[in-house]
Amino acid sequence: MKTNSKWMKWLCAALAVAVVGVGGWTIANQNTAASAESVLLQNAASTADMLESPFKAAYEKASQSVVGIEISTGTSVANGRISSLTAFVGSGVVVSDDSYVVTNNHVIEDADSIFIIVGEEEYPAELVATDADSDVAVLLCKDLDVPAATLGDSDQLSVGDWALVIGNPLGEAFSNTLTVGVVSGLGRDVSSVGADTDVTNFIQTNAEINSGNSGGGLFNINGELVGITSMKLSNNGYFGSAAIEGIGFAIPINTVKDVADDLIEFGERQYPRIGVTVRDIESNSDEPTEEVLPRSIWVVEVEKDSPAEEAGIEANDLIVEADGERVYTSSELQDVIRGHADGETVSITVYRIPNLTQIRADEDIPEGEYLTFDVEVSVD
């Protein structure tokens, strides 16, 4: 039988198109599957990155500069042996390449000798100087080979920032422990709860601070040192008192740096002052009345030849403002004065009542006058 050549050509062409079409469909599906698999892998990698702890890098950077502190406080005699009384008491942070270590005054107080603990190694340290008011102490350990912490800027902190505490809670067994929280508050004054310090600008955090953490580091999410951990508030809620959890405090690193620089250079804290002895006056009125004095700061004594005397401030003046801001307590006044460098002036406004201490309790308080003085700040 004769085959129609035109018909055969059309059939072959159709089969060729069909084959190409099927092959093309298969290749397209293979490409789609590969593309989907690639997207899944990328998503998985992205998810893994998201799940990576943001604290790991900060801890790896910061923890290298945190050390333990052990002190000796005397000797004991037992079983025919004389031995030193030693205790692993707290933490410290290396803050310079020449191995200066910052810790708390209360950590090394009453120590006969001090040792820096790094891992299983122990190094003798020298006490450079200490300041009880700020609870800051500086040690020098020349044999120490530990990287210094990167110092941050505590003035840039905000409530809600991540807060990482690294130290040695309960001693050597739990060295370089990390606890994490946030900055819970700034500028905290804890004198009202019996803290023995003049620091009135503590950083508050809910990152756990335990015994042995004192003198350790408070770090930000970048691993920068922003504070030195100092204390916590704690009770168990017995006897009707409120239970306290998650309230710890650190000294801002900007304050620590100023104190440490003075301790290293002068051997003591160089406090700006104006030369007055003061006492807080509690009152139910911010303004003077015939019945009560205003809530203010009573100048009990003015030192002879002091900046305050030279400016014109007198004993029995009532300080009500410093640098144009209302002040109510000696701590607030102190903060303003200490914010000035040697030779700068601070504006002090007083309320002066003639013969203040001679007014009898049953007499009306006479009207006084407000006076403002520019007082030069001095650093002794």
PDB file of N, CA and C in Angstrom, residues 48-128:
ATOM      1  N   ALA A  48      17.658  29.007  61.564  1.00  0.00           N
ATOM      2  CA  ALA A  48      18.737  28.645  62.486  1.00  0.00           C
ATOM      3  C   ALA A  48      19.462  29.889  62.993  1.00  0.00           C
ATOM      4  N   ASP A  49      19.672  30.859  62.067  1.00  0.00           N
ATOM      5  CA  ASP A  49      20.311  32.109  62.472  1.00  0.00           C
ATOM      6  C   ASP A  49      19.455  32.848  63.490  1.00  0.00           C
ATOM      7  N   MET A  50      18.135  32.832  63.253  1.00  0.00           N
ATOM      8  CA  MET A  50      17.217  33.521  64.151  1.00  0.00           C
ATOM      9  C   MET A  50      17.194  32.868  65.531  1.00  0.00           C
ATOM     10  N   LEU A  51      17.360  31.547  65.568  1.00  0.00           N
ATOM     11  CA  LEU A  51      17.315  30.821  66.833  1.00  0.00           C
ATOM     12  C   LEU A  51      18.641  30.873  67.578  1.00  0.00           C
ATOM     13  N   GLU A  52      19.703  31.318  66.929  1.00  0.00           N
ATOM     14  CA  GLU A  52      21.004  31.434  67.577  1.00  0.00           C
ATOM     15  C   GLU A  52      20.923  32.455  68.705  1.00  0.00           C
ATOM     16  N   SER A  53      21.395  32.112  69.881  1.00  0.00           N
ATOM     17  CA  SER A  53      21.323  33.011  71.032  1.00  0.00           C
ATOM     18  C   SER A  53      22.105  34.292  70.761  1.00  0.00           C
ATOM     19  N   PRO A  54      21.485  35.443  70.996  1.00  0.00           N
ATOM     20  CA  PRO A  54      22.206  36.709  70.794  1.00  0.00           C
ATOM     21  C   PRO A  54      23.242  36.974  71.875  1.00  0.00           C
ATOM     22  N   PHE A  55      23.244  36.129  72.927  1.00  0.00           N
ATOM     23  CA  PHE A  55      24.128  36.371  74.056  1.00  0.00           C
ATOM     24  C   PHE A  55      25.463  35.629  73.928  1.00  0.00           C
ATOM     25  N   LYS A  56      25.532  34.659  73.014  1.00  0.00           N
ATOM     26  CA  LYS A  56      26.740  33.838  72.926  1.00  0.00           C
ATOM     27  C   LYS A  56      27.975  34.658  72.594  1.00  0.00           C
ATOM     28  N   ALA A  57      27.864  35.488  71.564  1.00  0.00           N
ATOM     29  CA  ALA A  57      29.020  36.277  71.133  1.00  0.00           C
ATOM     30  C   ALA A  57      29.422  37.271  72.217  1.00  0.00           C
ATOM     31  N   ALA A  58      28.421  37.878  72.860  1.00  0.00           N
ATOM     32  CA  ALA A  58      28.723  38.834  73.922  1.00  0.00           C
ATOM     33  C   ALA A  58      29.431  38.141  75.083  1.00  0.00           C
ATOM     34  N   TYR A  59      28.958  36.947  75.439  1.00  0.00           N
ATOM     35  CA  TYR A  59      29.568  36.208  76.546  1.00  0.00           C
ATOM     36  C   TYR A  59      31.000  35.790  76.210  1.00  0.00           C
ATOM     37  N   GLU A  60      31.201  35.281  74.989  1.00  0.00           N
ATOM     38  CA  GLU A  60      32.538  34.834  74.596  1.00  0.00           C
ATOM     39  C   GLU A  60      33.535  35.983  74.642  1.00  0.00           C
ATOM     40  N   LYS A  61      33.071  37.182  74.296  1.00  0.00           N
ATOM     41  CA  LYS A  61      33.941  38.361  74.328  1.00  0.00           C
ATOM     42  C   LYS A  61      34.173  38.843  75.750  1.00  0.00           C
ATOM     43  N   ALA A  62      33.107  38.943  76.526  1.00  0.00           N
ATOM     44  CA  ALA A  62      33.182  39.592  77.838  1.00  0.00           C
ATOM     45  C   ALA A  62      33.755  38.706  78.929  1.00  0.00           C
ATOM     46  N   SER A  63      33.453  37.415  78.887  1.00  0.00           N
ATOM     47  CA  SER A  63      33.810  36.528  80.000  1.00  0.00           C
ATOM     48  C   SER A  63      35.316  36.390  80.186  1.00  0.00           C
ATOM     49  N   GLN A  64      36.086  36.641  79.135  1.00  0.00           N
ATOM     50  CA  GLN A  64      37.548  36.506  79.235  1.00  0.00           C
ATOM     51  C   GLN A  64      38.150  37.499  80.218  1.00  0.00           C
ATOM     52  N   SER A  65      37.470  38.626  80.415  1.00  0.00           N
ATOM     53  CA  SER A  65      38.029  39.678  81.284  1.00  0.00           C
ATOM     54  C   SER A  65      37.560  39.573  82.726  1.00  0.00           C
ATOM     55  N   VAL A  66      36.650  38.635  83.023  1.00  0.00           N
ATOM     56  CA  VAL A  66      36.114  38.494  84.379  1.00  0.00           C
ATOM     57  C   VAL A  66      36.939  37.458  85.150  1.00  0.00           C
ATOM     58  N   VAL A  67      37.356  37.836  86.368  1.00  0.00           N
ATOM     59  CA  VAL A  67      38.212  36.953  87.163  1.00  0.00           C
ATOM     60  C   VAL A  67      37.579  36.732  88.541  1.00  0.00           C
ATOM     61  N   GLY A  68      38.115  35.762  89.253  1.00  0.00           N
ATOM     62  CA  GLY A  68      37.699  35.530  90.627  1.00  0.00           C
ATOM     63  C   GLY A  68      38.658  36.202  91.591  1.00  0.00           C
ATOM     64  N   ILE A  69      38.188  36.462  92.802  1.00  0.00           N
ATOM     65  CA  ILE A  69      39.038  37.091  93.813  1.00  0.00           C
ATOM     66  C   ILE A  69      38.967  36.278  95.106  1.00  0.00           C
ATOM     67  N   GLU A  70      40.144  35.941  95.603  1.00  0.00           N
ATOM     68  CA  GLU A  70      40.265  35.231  96.870  1.00  0.00           C
ATOM     69  C   GLU A  70      41.110  36.088  97.808  1.00  0.00           C
ATOM     70  N   ILE A  71      40.721  36.151  99.073  1.00  0.00           N
ATOM     71  CA  ILE A  71      41.487  36.950 100.018  1.00  0.00           C
ATOM     72  C   ILE A  71      41.920  36.114 101.211  1.00  0.00           C
ATOM     73  N   SER A  72      42.982  36.574 101.862  1.00  0.00           N
ATOM     74  CA  SER A  72      43.436  36.000 103.120  1.00  0.00           C
ATOM     75  C   SER A  72      43.184  37.042 104.207  1.00  0.00           C
ATOM     76  N   THR A  73      42.610  36.614 105.317  1.00  0.00           N
ATOM     77  CA  THR A  73      42.257  37.565 106.373  1.00  0.00           C
ATOM     78  C   THR A  73      42.928  37.243 107.706  1.00  0.00           C
ATOM     79  N   GLY A  74      44.036  36.538 107.654  1.00  0.00           N
ATOM     80  CA  GLY A  74      44.739  36.221 108.903  1.00  0.00           C
ATOM     81  C   GLY A  74      45.193  34.783 108.927  1.00  0.00           C
ATOM     82  N   THR A  75      45.456  34.267 110.119  1.00  0.00           N
ATOM     83  CA  THR A  75      45.958  32.898 110.265  1.00  0.00           C
ATOM     84  C   THR A  75      45.168  32.155 111.327  1.00  0.00           C
ATOM     85  N   SER A  76      45.232  30.851 111.234  1.00  0.00           N
ATOM     86  CA  SER A  76      44.609  30.002 112.249  1.00  0.00           C
ATOM     87  C   SER A  76      45.615  28.941 112.698  1.00  0.00           C
ATOM     88  N   VAL A  77      45.413  28.421 113.897  1.00  0.00           N
ATOM     89  CA  VAL A  77      46.275  27.361 114.422  1.00  0.00           C
ATOM     90  C   VAL A  77      45.401  26.153 114.718  1.00  0.00           C
ATOM     91  N   ALA A  78      45.710  25.039 114.060  1.00  0.00           N
ATOM     92  CA  ALA A  78      44.926  23.827 114.285  1.00  0.00           C
ATOM     93  C   ALA A  78      45.783  22.617 113.957  1.00  0.00           C
ATOM     94  N   ASN A  79      45.684  21.589 114.821  1.00  0.00           N
ATOM     95  CA  ASN A  79      46.406  20.332 114.598  1.00  0.00           C
ATOM     96  C   ASN A  79      47.902  20.560 114.407  1.00  0.00           C
ATOM     97  N   GLY A  80      48.437  21.479 115.187  1.00  0.00           N
ATOM     98  CA  GLY A  80      49.876  21.711 115.124  1.00  0.00           C
ATOM     99  C   GLY A  80      50.322  22.443 113.881  1.00  0.00           C
ATOM    100  N   ARG A  81      49.407  23.052 113.158  1.00  0.00           N
ATOM    101  CA  ARG A  81      49.758  23.761 111.925  1.00  0.00           C
ATOM    102  C   ARG A  81      49.263  25.193 111.991  1.00  0.00           C
ATOM    103  N   ILE A  82      50.031  26.103 111.399  1.00  0.00           N
ATOM    104  CA  ILE A  82      49.604  27.492 111.226  1.00  0.00           C
ATOM    105  C   ILE A  82      49.269  27.675 109.752  1.00  0.00           C
ATOM    106  N   SER A  83      48.061  28.140 109.481  1.00  0.00           N
ATOM    107  CA  SER A  83      47.646  28.295 108.089  1.00  0.00           C
ATOM    108  C   SER A  83      46.869  29.585 107.898  1.00  0.00           C
ATOM    109  N   SER A  84      46.868  30.043 106.683  1.00  0.00           N
ATOM    110  CA  SER A  84      46.143  31.269 106.355  1.00  0.00           C
ATOM    111  C   SER A  84      44.654  30.989 106.248  1.00  0.00           C
ATOM    112  N   LEU A  85      43.875  31.954 106.672  1.00  0.00           N
ATOM    113  CA  LEU A  85      42.427  31.881 106.495  1.00  0.00           C
ATOM    114  C   LEU A  85      42.086  32.530 105.161  1.00  0.00           C
ATOM    115  N   THR A  86      41.722  31.726 104.188  1.00  0.00           N
ATOM    116  CA  THR A  86      41.432  32.251 102.856  1.00  0.00           C
ATOM    117  C   THR A  86      39.988  31.970 102.483  1.00  0.00           C
ATOM    118  N   ALA A  87      39.480  32.803 101.633  1.00  0.00           N
ATOM    119  CA  ALA A  87      38.100  32.634 101.167  1.00  0.00           C
ATOM    120  C   ALA A  87      37.958  33.195  99.770  1.00  0.00           C
ATOM    121  N   PHE A  88      37.244  32.460  98.930  1.00  0.00           N
ATOM    122  CA  PHE A  88      36.904  32.944  97.590  1.00  0.00           C
ATOM    123  C   PHE A  88      35.710  33.874  97.777  1.00  0.00           C
ATOM    124  N   VAL A  89      35.932  35.167  97.606  1.00  0.00           N
ATOM    125  CA  VAL A  89      34.934  36.127  98.067  1.00  0.00           C
ATOM    126  C   VAL A  89      34.160  36.855  96.976  1.00  0.00           C
ATOM    127  N   GLY A  90      34.645  36.838  95.754  1.00  0.00           N
ATOM    128  CA  GLY A  90      33.913  37.617  94.758  1.00  0.00           C
ATOM    129  C   GLY A  90      34.545  37.612  93.396  1.00  0.00           C
ATOM    130  N   SER A  91      34.273  38.664  92.671  1.00  0.00           N
ATOM    131  CA  SER A  91      34.660  38.768  91.266  1.00  0.00           C
ATOM    132  C   SER A  91      35.366  40.091  91.016  1.00  0.00           C
ATOM    133  N   GLY A  92      35.995  40.169  89.872  1.00  0.00           N
ATOM    134  CA  GLY A  92      36.638  41.400  89.428  1.00  0.00           C
ATOM    135  C   GLY A  92      36.661  41.424  87.918  1.00  0.00           C
ATOM    136  N   VAL A  93      36.974  42.584  87.355  1.00  0.00           N
ATOM    137  CA  VAL A  93      37.042  42.721  85.904  1.00  0.00           C
ATOM    138  C   VAL A  93      38.341  43.429  85.543  1.00  0.00           C
ATOM    139  N   VAL A  94      39.090  42.841  84.614  1.00  0.00           N
ATOM    140  CA  VAL A  94      40.308  43.470  84.102  1.00  0.00           C
ATOM    141  C   VAL A  94      39.898  44.608  83.179  1.00  0.00           C
ATOM    142  N   VAL A  95      40.373  45.826  83.478  1.00  0.00           N
ATOM    143  CA  VAL A  95      39.896  46.994  82.737  1.00  0.00           C
ATOM    144  C   VAL A  95      40.980  47.701  81.946  1.00  0.00           C
ATOM    145  N   SER A  96      42.216  47.189  81.985  1.00  0.00           N
ATOM    146  CA  SER A  96      43.281  47.828  81.216  1.00  0.00           C
ATOM    147  C   SER A  96      44.306  46.796  80.786  1.00  0.00           C
ATOM    148  N   ASP A  97      45.061  47.136  79.752  1.00  0.00           N
ATOM    149  CA  ASP A  97      46.063  46.210  79.235  1.00  0.00           C
ATOM    150  C   ASP A  97      47.231  46.030  80.196  1.00  0.00           C
ATOM    151  N   ASP A  98      47.396  46.968  81.144  1.00  0.00           N
ATOM    152  CA  ASP A  98      48.462  46.801  82.128  1.00  0.00           C
ATOM    153  C   ASP A  98      47.957  46.138  83.405  1.00  0.00           C
ATOM    154  N   SER A  99      46.849  45.392  83.256  1.00  0.00           N
ATOM    155  CA  SER A  99      46.366  44.457  84.287  1.00  0.00           C
ATOM    156  C   SER A  99      45.846  45.105  85.555  1.00  0.00           C
ATOM    157  N   TYR A 100      45.211  46.268  85.423  1.00  0.00           N
ATOM    158  CA  TYR A 100      44.449  46.806  86.548  1.00  0.00           C
ATOM    159  C   TYR A 100      43.101  46.090  86.589  1.00  0.00           C
ATOM    160  N   VAL A 101      42.705  45.723  87.796  1.00  0.00           N
ATOM    161  CA  VAL A 101      41.459  44.988  88.003  1.00  0.00           C
ATOM    162  C   VAL A 101      40.552  45.821  88.907  1.00  0.00           C
ATOM    163  N   VAL A 102      39.302  45.984  88.497  1.00  0.00           N
ATOM    164  CA  VAL A 102      38.323  46.715  89.300  1.00  0.00           C
ATOM    165  C   VAL A 102      37.416  45.720  90.009  1.00  0.00           C
ATOM    166  N   THR A 103      37.117  46.000  91.272  1.00  0.00           N
ATOM    167  CA  THR A 103      36.171  45.191  92.028  1.00  0.00           C
ATOM    168  C   THR A 103      35.466  46.108  93.024  1.00  0.00           C
ATOM    169  N   ASN A 104      34.707  45.524  93.949  1.00  0.00           N
ATOM    170  CA  ASN A 104      34.052  46.316  94.995  1.00  0.00           C
ATOM    171  C   ASN A 104      34.949  46.457  96.219  1.00  0.00           C
ATOM    172  N   ASN A 105      34.826  47.581  96.899  1.00  0.00           N
ATOM    173  CA  ASN A 105      35.527  47.764  98.162  1.00  0.00           C
ATOM    174  C   ASN A 105      35.136  46.692  99.169  1.00  0.00           C
ATOM    175  N   HIS A 106      33.843  46.350  99.208  1.00  0.00           N
ATOM    176  CA  HIS A 106      33.412  45.391 100.229  1.00  0.00           C
ATOM    177  C   HIS A 106      33.903  43.976  99.946  1.00  0.00           C
ATOM    178  N   VAL A 107      34.380  43.724  98.731  1.00  0.00           N
ATOM    179  CA  VAL A 107      34.930  42.403  98.406  1.00  0.00           C
ATOM    180  C   VAL A 107      36.297  42.208  99.051  1.00  0.00           C
ATOM    181  N   ILE A 108      37.130  43.251  99.048  1.00  0.00           N
ATOM    182  CA  ILE A 108      38.512  43.095  99.527  1.00  0.00           C
ATOM    183  C   ILE A 108      38.744  43.765 100.882  1.00  0.00           C
ATOM    184  N   GLU A 109      37.672  44.269 101.482  1.00  0.00           N
ATOM    185  CA  GLU A 109      37.793  44.938 102.770  1.00  0.00           C
ATOM    186  C   GLU A 109      38.367  43.982 103.812  1.00  0.00           C
ATOM    187  N   ASP A 110      39.311  44.474 104.600  1.00  0.00           N
ATOM    188  CA  ASP A 110      39.952  43.719 105.695  1.00  0.00           C
ATOM    189  C   ASP A 110      40.858  42.588 105.201  1.00  0.00           C
ATOM    190  N   ALA A 111      41.221  42.600 103.924  1.00  0.00           N
ATOM    191  CA  ALA A 111      42.086  41.544 103.399  1.00  0.00           C
ATOM    192  C   ALA A 111      43.546  41.788 103.779  1.00  0.00           C
ATOM    193  N   ASP A 112      44.239  40.728 104.223  1.00  0.00           N
ATOM    194  CA  ASP A 112      45.683  40.804 104.444  1.00  0.00           C
ATOM    195  C   ASP A 112      46.433  40.586 103.137  1.00  0.00           C
ATOM    196  N   SER A 113      45.897  39.732 102.300  1.00  0.00           N
ATOM    197  CA  SER A 113      46.478  39.490 100.976  1.00  0.00           C
ATOM    198  C   SER A 113      45.357  39.149 100.010  1.00  0.00           C
ATOM    199  N   ILE A 114      45.602  39.410  98.730  1.00  0.00           N
ATOM    200  CA  ILE A 114      44.567  39.246  97.701  1.00  0.00           C
ATOM    201  C   ILE A 114      45.136  38.426  96.557  1.00  0.00           C
ATOM    202  N   PHE A 115      44.318  37.528  96.027  1.00  0.00           N
ATOM    203  CA  PHE A 115      44.735  36.688  94.906  1.00  0.00           C
ATOM    204  C   PHE A 115      43.682  36.762  93.799  1.00  0.00           C
ATOM    205  N   ILE A 116      44.169  36.805  92.567  1.00  0.00           N
ATOM    206  CA  ILE A 116      43.294  36.766  91.393  1.00  0.00           C
ATOM    207  C   ILE A 116      43.225  35.318  90.903  1.00  0.00           C
ATOM    208  N   ILE A 117      42.017  34.834  90.677  1.00  0.00           N
ATOM    209  CA  ILE A 117      41.818  33.455  90.237  1.00  0.00           C
ATOM    210  C   ILE A 117      41.361  33.455  88.780  1.00  0.00           C
ATOM    211  N   VAL A 118      42.121  32.749  87.938  1.00  0.00           N
ATOM    212  CA  VAL A 118      41.757  32.574  86.528  1.00  0.00           C
ATOM    213  C   VAL A 118      41.804  31.081  86.242  1.00  0.00           C
ATOM    214  N   GLY A 119      40.640  30.477  86.068  1.00  0.00           N
ATOM    215  CA  GLY A 119      40.600  29.024  85.901  1.00  0.00           C
ATOM    216  C   GLY A 119      41.136  28.357  87.146  1.00  0.00           C
ATOM    217  N   GLU A 120      42.188  27.549  86.975  1.00  0.00           N
ATOM    218  CA  GLU A 120      42.802  26.888  88.122  1.00  0.00           C
ATOM    219  C   GLU A 120      44.077  27.588  88.575  1.00  0.00           C
ATOM    220  N   GLU A 121      44.379  28.738  87.942  1.00  0.00           N
ATOM    221  CA  GLU A 121      45.592  29.474  88.282  1.00  0.00           C
ATOM    222  C   GLU A 121      45.287  30.568  89.305  1.00  0.00           C
ATOM    223  N   GLU A 122      46.285  30.851  90.159  1.00  0.00           N
ATOM    224  CA  GLU A 122      46.153  31.850  91.220  1.00  0.00           C
ATOM    225  C   GLU A 122      47.325  32.818  91.146  1.00  0.00           C
ATOM    226  N   TYR A 123      47.014  34.124  91.163  1.00  0.00           N
ATOM    227  CA  TYR A 123      48.047  35.141  91.031  1.00  0.00           C
ATOM    228  C   TYR A 123      47.934  36.153  92.176  1.00  0.00           C
ATOM    229  N   PRO A 124      49.035  36.484  92.843  1.00  0.00           N
ATOM    230  CA  PRO A 124      48.977  37.506  93.894  1.00  0.00           C
ATOM    231  C   PRO A 124      48.697  38.875  93.292  1.00  0.00           C
ATOM    232  N   ALA A 125      47.882  39.670  93.978  1.00  0.00           N
ATOM    233  CA  ALA A 125      47.519  41.001  93.499  1.00  0.00           C
ATOM    234  C   ALA A 125      47.839  42.042  94.558  1.00  0.00           C
ATOM    235  N   GLU A 126      48.104  43.246  94.090  1.00  0.00           N
ATOM    236  CA  GLU A 126      48.396  44.378  94.969  1.00  0.00           C
ATOM    237  C   GLU A 126      47.170  45.286  95.027  1.00  0.00           C
ATOM    238  N   LEU A 127      46.803  45.718  96.238  1.00  0.00           N
ATOM    239  CA  LEU A 127      45.729  46.684  96.378  1.00  0.00           C
ATOM    240  C   LEU A 127      46.286  48.066  96.066  1.00  0.00           C
ATOM    241  N   VAL A 128      45.803  48.676  94.983  1.00  0.00           N
ATOM    242  CA  VAL A 128      46.262  50.019  94.603  1.00  0.00           C
ATOM    243  C   VAL A 128      45.637  51.041  95.540  1.00  0.00           C
TER     244      VAL A 128
END
